[in-house]
Short mmCIF file of C-alpha atoms in Angstrom, two decimals:
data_model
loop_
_atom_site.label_atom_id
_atom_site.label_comp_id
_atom_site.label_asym_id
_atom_site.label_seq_id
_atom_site.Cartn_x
_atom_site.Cartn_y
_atom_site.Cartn_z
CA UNK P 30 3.89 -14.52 5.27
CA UNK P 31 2.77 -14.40 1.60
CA UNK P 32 5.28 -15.73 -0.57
CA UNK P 33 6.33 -12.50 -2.33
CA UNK P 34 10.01 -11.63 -3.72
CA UNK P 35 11.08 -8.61 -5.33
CA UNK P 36 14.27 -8.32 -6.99
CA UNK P 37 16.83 -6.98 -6.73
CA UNK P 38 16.37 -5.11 -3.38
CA UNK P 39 18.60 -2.53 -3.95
CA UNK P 40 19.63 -1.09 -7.71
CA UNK P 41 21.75 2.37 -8.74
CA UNK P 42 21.39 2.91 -11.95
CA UNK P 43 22.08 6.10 -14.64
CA UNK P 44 20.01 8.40 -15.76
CA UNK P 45 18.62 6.89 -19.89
CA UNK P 46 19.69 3.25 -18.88
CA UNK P 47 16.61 0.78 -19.01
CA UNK P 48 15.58 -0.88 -15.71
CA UNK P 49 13.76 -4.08 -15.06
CA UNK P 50 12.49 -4.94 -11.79
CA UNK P 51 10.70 -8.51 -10.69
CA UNK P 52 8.50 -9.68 -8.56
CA UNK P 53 7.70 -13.42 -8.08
CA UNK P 54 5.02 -14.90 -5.99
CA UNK P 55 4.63 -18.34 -4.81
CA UNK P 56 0.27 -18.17 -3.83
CA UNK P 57 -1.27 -18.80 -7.15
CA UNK P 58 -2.73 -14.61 -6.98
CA UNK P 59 -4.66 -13.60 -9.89
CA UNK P 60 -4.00 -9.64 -9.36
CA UNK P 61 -0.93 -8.11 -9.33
CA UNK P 62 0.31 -5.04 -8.60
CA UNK P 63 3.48 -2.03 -8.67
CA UNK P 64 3.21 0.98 -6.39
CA UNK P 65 5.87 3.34 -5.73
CA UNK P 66 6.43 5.18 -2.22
CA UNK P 67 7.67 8.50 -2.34
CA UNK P 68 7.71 10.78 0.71
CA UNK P 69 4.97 13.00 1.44
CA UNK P 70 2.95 10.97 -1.47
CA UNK P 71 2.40 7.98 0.32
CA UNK P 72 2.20 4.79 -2.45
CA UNK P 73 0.83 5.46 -5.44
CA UNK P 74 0.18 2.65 -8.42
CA UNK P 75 1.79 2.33 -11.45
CA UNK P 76 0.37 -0.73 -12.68
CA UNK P 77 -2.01 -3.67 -12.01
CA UNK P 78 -2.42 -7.01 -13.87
CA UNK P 79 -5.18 -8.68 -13.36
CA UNK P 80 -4.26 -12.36 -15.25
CA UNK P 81 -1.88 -13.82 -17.83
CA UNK P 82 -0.80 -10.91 -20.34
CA UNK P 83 -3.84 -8.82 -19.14
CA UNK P 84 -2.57 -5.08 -17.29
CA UNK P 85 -3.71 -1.53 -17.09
CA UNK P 86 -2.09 1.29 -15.84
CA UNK P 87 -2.35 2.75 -12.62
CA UNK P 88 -2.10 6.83 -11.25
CA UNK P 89 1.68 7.01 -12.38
CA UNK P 90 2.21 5.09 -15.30
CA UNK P 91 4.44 7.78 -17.70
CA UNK P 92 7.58 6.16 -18.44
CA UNK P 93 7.26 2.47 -16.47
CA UNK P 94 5.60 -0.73 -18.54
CA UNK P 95 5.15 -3.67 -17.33
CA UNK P 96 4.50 -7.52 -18.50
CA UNK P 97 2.55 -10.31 -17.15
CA UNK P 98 4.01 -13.80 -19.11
CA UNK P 99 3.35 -15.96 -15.84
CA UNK P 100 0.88 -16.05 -13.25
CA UNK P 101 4.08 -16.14 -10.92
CA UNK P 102 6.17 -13.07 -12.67
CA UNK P 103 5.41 -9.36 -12.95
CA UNK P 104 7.99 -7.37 -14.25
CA UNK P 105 8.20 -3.60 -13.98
CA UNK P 106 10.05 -2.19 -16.22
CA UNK P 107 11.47 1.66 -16.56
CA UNK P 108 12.29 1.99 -20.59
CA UNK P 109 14.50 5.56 -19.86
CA UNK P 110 15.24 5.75 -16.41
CA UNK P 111 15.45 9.61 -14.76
CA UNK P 112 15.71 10.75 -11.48
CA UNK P 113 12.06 11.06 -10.72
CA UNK P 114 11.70 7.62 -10.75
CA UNK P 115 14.53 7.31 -7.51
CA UNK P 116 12.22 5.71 -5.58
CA UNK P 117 11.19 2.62 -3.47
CA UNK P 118 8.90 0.23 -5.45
CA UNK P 119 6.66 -2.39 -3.91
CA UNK P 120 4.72 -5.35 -5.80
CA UNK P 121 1.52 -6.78 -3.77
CA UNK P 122 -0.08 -8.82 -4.66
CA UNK P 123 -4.65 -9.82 -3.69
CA UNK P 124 -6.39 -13.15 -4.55
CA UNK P 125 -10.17 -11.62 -5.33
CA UNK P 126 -11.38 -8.44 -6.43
CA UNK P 127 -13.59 -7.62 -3.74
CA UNK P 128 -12.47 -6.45 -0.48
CA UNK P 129 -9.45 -9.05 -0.33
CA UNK P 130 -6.55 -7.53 1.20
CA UNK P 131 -3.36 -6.71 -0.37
CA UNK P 132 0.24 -8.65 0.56
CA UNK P 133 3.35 -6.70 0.03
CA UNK P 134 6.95 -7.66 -0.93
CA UNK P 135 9.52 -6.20 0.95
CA UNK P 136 10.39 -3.27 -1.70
CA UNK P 137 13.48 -2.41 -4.32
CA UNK P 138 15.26 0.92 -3.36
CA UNK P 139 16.41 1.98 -6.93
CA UNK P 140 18.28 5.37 -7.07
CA UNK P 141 18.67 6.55 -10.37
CA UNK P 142 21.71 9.13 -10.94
CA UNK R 182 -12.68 9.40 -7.66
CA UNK R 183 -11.80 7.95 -3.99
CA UNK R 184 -9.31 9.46 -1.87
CA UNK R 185 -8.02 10.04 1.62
CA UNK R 186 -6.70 12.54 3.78
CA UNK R 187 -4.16 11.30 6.61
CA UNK R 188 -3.88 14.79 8.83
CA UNK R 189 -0.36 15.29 10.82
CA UNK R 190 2.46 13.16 8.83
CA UNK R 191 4.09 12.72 12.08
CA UNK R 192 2.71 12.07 15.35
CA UNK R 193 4.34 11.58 18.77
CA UNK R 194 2.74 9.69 22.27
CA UNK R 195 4.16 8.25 25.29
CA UNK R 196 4.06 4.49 25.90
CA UNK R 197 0.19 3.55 27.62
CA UNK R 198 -0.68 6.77 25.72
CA UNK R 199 -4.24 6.97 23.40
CA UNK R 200 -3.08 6.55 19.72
CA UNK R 201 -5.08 8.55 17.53
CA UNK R 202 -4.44 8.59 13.30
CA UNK R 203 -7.26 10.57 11.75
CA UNK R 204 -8.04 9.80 7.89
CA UNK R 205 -10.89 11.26 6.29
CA UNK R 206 -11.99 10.09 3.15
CA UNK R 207 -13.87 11.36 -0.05
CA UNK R 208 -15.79 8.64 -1.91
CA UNK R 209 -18.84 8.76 -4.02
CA UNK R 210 -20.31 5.52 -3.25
CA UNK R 211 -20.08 3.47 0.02
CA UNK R 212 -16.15 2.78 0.70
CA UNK R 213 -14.53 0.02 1.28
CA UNK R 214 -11.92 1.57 3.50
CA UNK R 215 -8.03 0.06 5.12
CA UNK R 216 -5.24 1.06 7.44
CA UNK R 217 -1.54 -0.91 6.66
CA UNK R 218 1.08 -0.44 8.71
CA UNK R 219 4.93 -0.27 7.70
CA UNK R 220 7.67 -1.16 9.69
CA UNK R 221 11.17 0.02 8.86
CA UNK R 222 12.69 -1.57 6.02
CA UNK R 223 9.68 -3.60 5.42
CA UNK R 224 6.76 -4.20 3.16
CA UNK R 225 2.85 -3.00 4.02
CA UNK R 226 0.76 -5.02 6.67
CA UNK R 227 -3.32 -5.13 7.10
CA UNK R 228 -3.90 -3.74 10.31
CA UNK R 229 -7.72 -3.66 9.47
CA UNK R 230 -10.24 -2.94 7.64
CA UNK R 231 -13.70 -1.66 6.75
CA UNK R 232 -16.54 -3.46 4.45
CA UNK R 233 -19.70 -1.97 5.79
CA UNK R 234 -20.24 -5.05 8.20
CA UNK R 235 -19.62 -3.35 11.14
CA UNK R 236 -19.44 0.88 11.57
CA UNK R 237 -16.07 -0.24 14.49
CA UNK R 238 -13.57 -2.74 13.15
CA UNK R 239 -11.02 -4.47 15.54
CA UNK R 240 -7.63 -4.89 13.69
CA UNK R 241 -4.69 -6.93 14.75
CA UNK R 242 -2.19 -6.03 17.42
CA UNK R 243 -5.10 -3.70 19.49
CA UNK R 244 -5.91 -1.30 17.27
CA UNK R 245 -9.43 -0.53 16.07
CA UNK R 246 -11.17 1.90 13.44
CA UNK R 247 -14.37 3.51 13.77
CA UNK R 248 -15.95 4.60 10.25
CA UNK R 249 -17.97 7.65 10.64
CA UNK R 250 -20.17 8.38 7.58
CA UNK R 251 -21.26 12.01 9.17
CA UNK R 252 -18.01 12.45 9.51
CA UNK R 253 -16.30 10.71 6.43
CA UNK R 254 -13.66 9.98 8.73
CA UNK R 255 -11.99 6.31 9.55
CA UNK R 256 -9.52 7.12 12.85
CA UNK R 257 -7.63 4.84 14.08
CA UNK R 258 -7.16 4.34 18.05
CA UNK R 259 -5.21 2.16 20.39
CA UNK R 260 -5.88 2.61 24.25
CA UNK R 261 -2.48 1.76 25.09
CA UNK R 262 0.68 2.76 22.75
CA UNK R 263 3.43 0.65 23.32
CA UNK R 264 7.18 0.64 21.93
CA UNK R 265 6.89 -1.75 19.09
CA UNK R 266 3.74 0.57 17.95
CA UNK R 267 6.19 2.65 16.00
CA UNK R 268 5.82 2.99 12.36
CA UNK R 269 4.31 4.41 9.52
CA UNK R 270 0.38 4.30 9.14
CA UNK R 271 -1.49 4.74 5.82
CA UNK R 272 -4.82 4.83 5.59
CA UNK R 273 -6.59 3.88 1.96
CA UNK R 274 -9.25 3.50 0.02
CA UNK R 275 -10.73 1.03 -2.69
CA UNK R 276 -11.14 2.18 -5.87
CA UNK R 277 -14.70 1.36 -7.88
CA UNK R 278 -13.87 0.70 -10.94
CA UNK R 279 -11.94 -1.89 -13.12
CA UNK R 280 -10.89 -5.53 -10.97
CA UNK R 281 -8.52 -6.16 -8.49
CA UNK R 282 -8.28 -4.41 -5.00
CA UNK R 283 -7.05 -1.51 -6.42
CA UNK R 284 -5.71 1.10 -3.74
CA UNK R 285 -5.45 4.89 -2.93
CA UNK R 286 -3.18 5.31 -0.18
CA UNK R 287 -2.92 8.39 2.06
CA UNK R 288 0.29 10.22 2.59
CA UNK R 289 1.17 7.99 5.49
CA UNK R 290 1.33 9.18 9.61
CA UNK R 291 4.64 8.59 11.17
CA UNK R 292 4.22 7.47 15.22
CA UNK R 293 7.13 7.79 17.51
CA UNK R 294 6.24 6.10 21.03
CA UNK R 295 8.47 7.86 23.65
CA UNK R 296 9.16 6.45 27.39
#
């Protein structure tokens, strides 16, 4: 298994409060990325980084930013949290940017009240 | 832009029934197309996917894809459904532009494998 951990795993939280969320890897990955699985929506991205410092939003970026100071460390982070953003949120991760397939941590479950 | 279509969210078989997940997708240019699997509680896992190499892909665990251009479809099949088959199924599709292995995910198909 890729060496991918998000943390925390589980986070309840109030509605306005900010919200950080991390995921370290352990491969060396040059891309980087934060989807968010809703039902009937499937996963959608939020972000991607793509190096050091360099990231670009995804599909549902409004109200999440993220930061890249590592090649290890991408944090997501939710600067007013609401309760659209209850949610389970996955970081993958992909070596290339060809057809290189995409590793998956094993989710935060943030509920925001 | 890309996209995909996953038709029935939820689909039911017996054990050493045909699995069938349909995706169709809509791309411009030639896809570069995937099916991940989720088990509960768990993060997504390559089942298999699609790079123009070969029109049927063999994934792991028994499962295969056929991409259809006529069709725009990418199906997935297993002769033989068996217990541990059931999870969630997306089907996606590479995006074209910018780096990375940027995905669009389908809405996800739920199997159920009954005795």
């Amino acid at each position: 298994d890729a060496g991918i951990t998000q943390s925390p795993r589980h986070k309840v939280t109030e509605t306005g409060t900010p919200v950080t969320l991390r995921c370290h890897q352990t491969e060396n990955h040059r891309y980087m990325y934060w989807y968010r699985q809703d039902p009937g929506h499937g996963l959608r991205l939020i972000h991607y980084s793509y190096g050091v410092k360099d990231t670009d939003k995804g599909e549902v970026s409004d109200g999440y930013s993220v930061s890249r100071s590592k090649t290890e460390d991408f944090l997501l982070t939710l600067e007013s949290a609401t309760s659209s953003q209850t949610s389970v949120y996955f970081c993958a991760i992909s070596e290339g940017q060809s057809n290189e397939k995409l590793f998956f941590g094993s989710g935060t479950q943030l509920s925001v009240l | 832009a890309q996209s995909v279509t996953q038709l029935g969210s939820h689909v039911s078989v017996s054990e050493g029934a045909l699995v069938l997940l349909r995706c169709n997708y809509s791309s411009s240019v030639p896809p570069y197309l995937f099916w991940y699997v989720q088990y509960p509680n768990q993060g997504l896992q390559l089942l298999l996917k699609y790079t123009s190499a070969a029109t049927l892909v063999k994934g792991i665990n028994g499962f295969e894809a056929e991409f259809k251009k006529s069709e725009t479809s990418f199906h997935l099949t297993k002769p033989s459904a068996h217990m541990s088959d059931a999870a969630e199924y997306f089907c996606a599709v590479r995006g074209v532009t910018g780096g990375g292995n940027k995905l669009t995910f389908g809405t996800g198909t739920q199997l159920k494998v009954e005795l």
